Short mmCIF file of N, CA and C and ligand atoms in Angstrom, two decimals:
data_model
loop_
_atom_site.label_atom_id
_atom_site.label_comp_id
_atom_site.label_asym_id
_atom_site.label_seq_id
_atom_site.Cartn_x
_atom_site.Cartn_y
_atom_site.Cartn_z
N UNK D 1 12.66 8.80 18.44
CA UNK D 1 13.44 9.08 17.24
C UNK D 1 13.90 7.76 16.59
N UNK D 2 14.05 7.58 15.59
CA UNK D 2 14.15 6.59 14.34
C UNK D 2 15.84 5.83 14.82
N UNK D 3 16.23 5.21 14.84
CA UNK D 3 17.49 4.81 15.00
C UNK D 3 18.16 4.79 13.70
N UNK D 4 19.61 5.08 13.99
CA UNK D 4 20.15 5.05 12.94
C UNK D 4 20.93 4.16 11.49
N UNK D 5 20.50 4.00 10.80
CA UNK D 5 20.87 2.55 9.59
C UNK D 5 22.60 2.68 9.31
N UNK D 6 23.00 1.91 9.14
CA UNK D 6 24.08 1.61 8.90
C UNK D 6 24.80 2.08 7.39
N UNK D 7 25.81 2.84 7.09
CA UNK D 7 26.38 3.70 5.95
C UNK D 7 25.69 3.33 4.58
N UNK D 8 25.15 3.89 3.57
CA UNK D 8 24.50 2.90 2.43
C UNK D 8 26.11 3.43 1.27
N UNK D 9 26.93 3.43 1.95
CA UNK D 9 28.18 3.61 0.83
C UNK D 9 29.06 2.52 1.42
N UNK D 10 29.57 2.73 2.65
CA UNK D 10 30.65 1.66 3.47
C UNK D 10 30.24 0.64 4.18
N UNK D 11 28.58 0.61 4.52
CA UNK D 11 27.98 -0.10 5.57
C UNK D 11 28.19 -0.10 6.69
N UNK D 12 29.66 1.04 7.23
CA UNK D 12 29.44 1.23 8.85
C UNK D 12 28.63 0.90 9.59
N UNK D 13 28.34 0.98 10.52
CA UNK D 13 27.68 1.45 12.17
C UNK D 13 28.15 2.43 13.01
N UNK D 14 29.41 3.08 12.13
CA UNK D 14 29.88 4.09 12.72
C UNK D 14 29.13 5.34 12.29
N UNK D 15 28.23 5.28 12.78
CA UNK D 15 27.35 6.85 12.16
C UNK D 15 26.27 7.27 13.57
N UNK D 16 26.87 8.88 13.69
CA UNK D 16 26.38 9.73 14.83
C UNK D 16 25.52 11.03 14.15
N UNK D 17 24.54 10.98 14.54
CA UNK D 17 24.00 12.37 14.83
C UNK D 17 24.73 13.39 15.45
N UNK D 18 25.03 14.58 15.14
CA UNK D 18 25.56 15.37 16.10
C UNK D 18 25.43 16.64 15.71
N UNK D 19 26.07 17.71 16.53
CA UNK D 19 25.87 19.24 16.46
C UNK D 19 26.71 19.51 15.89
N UNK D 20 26.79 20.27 14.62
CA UNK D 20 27.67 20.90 14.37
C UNK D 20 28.17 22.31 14.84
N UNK D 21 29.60 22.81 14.75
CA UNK D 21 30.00 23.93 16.05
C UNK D 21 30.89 24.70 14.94
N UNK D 22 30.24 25.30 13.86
CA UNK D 22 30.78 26.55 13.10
C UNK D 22 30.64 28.15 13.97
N UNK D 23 31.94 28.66 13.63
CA UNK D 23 31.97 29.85 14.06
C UNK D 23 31.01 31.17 13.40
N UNK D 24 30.93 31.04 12.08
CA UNK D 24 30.61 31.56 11.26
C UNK D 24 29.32 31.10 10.89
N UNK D 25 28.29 30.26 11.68
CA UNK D 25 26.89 30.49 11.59
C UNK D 25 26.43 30.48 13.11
N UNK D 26 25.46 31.21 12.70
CA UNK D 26 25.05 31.34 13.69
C UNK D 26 23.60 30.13 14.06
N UNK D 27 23.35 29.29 13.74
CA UNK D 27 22.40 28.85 13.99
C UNK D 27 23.02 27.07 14.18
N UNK D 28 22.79 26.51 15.12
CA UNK D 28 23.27 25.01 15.36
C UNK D 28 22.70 23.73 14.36
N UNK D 29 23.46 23.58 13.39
CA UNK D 29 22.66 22.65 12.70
C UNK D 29 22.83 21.20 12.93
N UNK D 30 22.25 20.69 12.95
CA UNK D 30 22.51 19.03 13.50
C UNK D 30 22.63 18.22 11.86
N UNK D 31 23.66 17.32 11.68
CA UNK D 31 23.94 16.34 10.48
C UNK D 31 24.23 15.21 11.21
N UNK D 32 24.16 14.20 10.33
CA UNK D 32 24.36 12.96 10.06
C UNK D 32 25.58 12.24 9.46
N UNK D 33 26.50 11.94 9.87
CA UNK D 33 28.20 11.51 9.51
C UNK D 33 28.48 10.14 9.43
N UNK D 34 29.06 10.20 8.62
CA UNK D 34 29.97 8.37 8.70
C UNK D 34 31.16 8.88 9.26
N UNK D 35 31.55 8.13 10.26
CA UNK D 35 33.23 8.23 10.54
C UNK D 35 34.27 7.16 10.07
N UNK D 36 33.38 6.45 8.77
CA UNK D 36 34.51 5.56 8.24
C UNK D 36 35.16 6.25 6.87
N UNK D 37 33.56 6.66 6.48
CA UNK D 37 34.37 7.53 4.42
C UNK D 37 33.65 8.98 4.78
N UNK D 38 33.60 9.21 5.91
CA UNK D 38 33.16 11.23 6.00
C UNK D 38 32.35 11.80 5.28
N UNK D 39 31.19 10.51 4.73
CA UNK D 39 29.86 10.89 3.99
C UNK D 39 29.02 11.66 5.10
N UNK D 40 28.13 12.42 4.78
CA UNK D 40 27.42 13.47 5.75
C UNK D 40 26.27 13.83 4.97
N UNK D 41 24.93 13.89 5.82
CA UNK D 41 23.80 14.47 5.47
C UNK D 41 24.31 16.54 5.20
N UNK D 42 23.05 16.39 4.91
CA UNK D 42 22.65 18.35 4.99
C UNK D 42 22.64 18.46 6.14
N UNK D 43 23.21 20.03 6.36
CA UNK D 43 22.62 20.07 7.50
C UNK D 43 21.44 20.92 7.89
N UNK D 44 20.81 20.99 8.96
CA UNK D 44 19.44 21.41 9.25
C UNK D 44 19.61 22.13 10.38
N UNK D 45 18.43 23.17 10.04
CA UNK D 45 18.36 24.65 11.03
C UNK D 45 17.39 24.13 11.82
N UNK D 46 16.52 24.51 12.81
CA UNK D 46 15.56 24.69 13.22
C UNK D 46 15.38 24.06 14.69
N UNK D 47 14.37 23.57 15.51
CA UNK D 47 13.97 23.42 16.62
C UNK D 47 15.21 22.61 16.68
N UNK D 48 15.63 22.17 17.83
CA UNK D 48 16.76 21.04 18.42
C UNK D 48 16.02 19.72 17.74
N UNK D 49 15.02 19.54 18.37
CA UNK D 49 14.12 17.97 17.88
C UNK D 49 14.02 18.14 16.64
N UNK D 50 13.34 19.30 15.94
CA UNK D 50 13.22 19.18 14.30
C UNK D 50 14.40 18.39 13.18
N UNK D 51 15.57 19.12 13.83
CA UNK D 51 16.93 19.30 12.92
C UNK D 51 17.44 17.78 13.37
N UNK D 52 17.28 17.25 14.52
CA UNK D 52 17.27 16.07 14.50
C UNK D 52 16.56 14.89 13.77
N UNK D 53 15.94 15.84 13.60
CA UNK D 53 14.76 14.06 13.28
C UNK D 53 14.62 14.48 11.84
N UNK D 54 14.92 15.61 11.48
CA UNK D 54 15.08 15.72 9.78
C UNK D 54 16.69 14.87 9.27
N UNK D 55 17.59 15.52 9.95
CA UNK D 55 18.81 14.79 9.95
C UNK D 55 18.45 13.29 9.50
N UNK D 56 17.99 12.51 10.63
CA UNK D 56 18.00 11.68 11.00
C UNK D 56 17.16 10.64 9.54
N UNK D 57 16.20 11.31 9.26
CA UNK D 57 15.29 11.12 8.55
C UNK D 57 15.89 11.37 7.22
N UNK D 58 17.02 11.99 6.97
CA UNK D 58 17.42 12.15 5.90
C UNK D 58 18.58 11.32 5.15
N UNK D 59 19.26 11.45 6.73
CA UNK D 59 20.08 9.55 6.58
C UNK D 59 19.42 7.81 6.42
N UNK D 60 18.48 7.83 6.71
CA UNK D 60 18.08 7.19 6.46
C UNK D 60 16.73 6.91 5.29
N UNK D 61 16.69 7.73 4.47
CA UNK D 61 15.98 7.85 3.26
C UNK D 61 17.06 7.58 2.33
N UNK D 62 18.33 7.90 2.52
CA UNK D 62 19.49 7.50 1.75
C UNK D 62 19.97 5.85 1.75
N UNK D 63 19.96 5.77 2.66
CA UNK D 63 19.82 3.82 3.16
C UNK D 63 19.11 3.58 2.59
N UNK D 64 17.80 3.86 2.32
CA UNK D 64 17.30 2.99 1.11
C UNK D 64 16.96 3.22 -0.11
N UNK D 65 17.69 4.57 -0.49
CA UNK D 65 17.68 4.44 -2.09
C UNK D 65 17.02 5.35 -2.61
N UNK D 66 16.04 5.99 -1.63
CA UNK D 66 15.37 7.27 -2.61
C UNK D 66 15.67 8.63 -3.31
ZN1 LIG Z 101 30.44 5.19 5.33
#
């Protein structure tokens, strides 16, 4: 999996992949967070690895601008 780029708003390194834990869906979506300004990818349904690496892939398409 792709490692993760550093905030393209604050420039953190404070940025985790993780699960999100809503009551009210039922399906585990994995996003992408800054824990300095609480910027956040979409989040994504699907296989555990998929929703990761889309996540992942989606934070970092933002790092550079597209
Ligand atoms: Zn940030």
């Amino acid at each position: 999996m792709d490692k993760l780029k550093p905030c393209p708003f604050c420039g953190s390194s404070e940025v985790e992949l993780f699960e999100m834990d809503e009551e009210d869906n039922p399906y585990r979506a994995w996003v992408v967070r800054c824990h300095k300004c609480d910027v956040q990818t979409a989040m994504f349904v699907g296989s555990i690895e998929q929703k990761k690496r889309c996540a992942t892939n989606a934070w970092n398409r933002r790092v550079k601008g597209e």
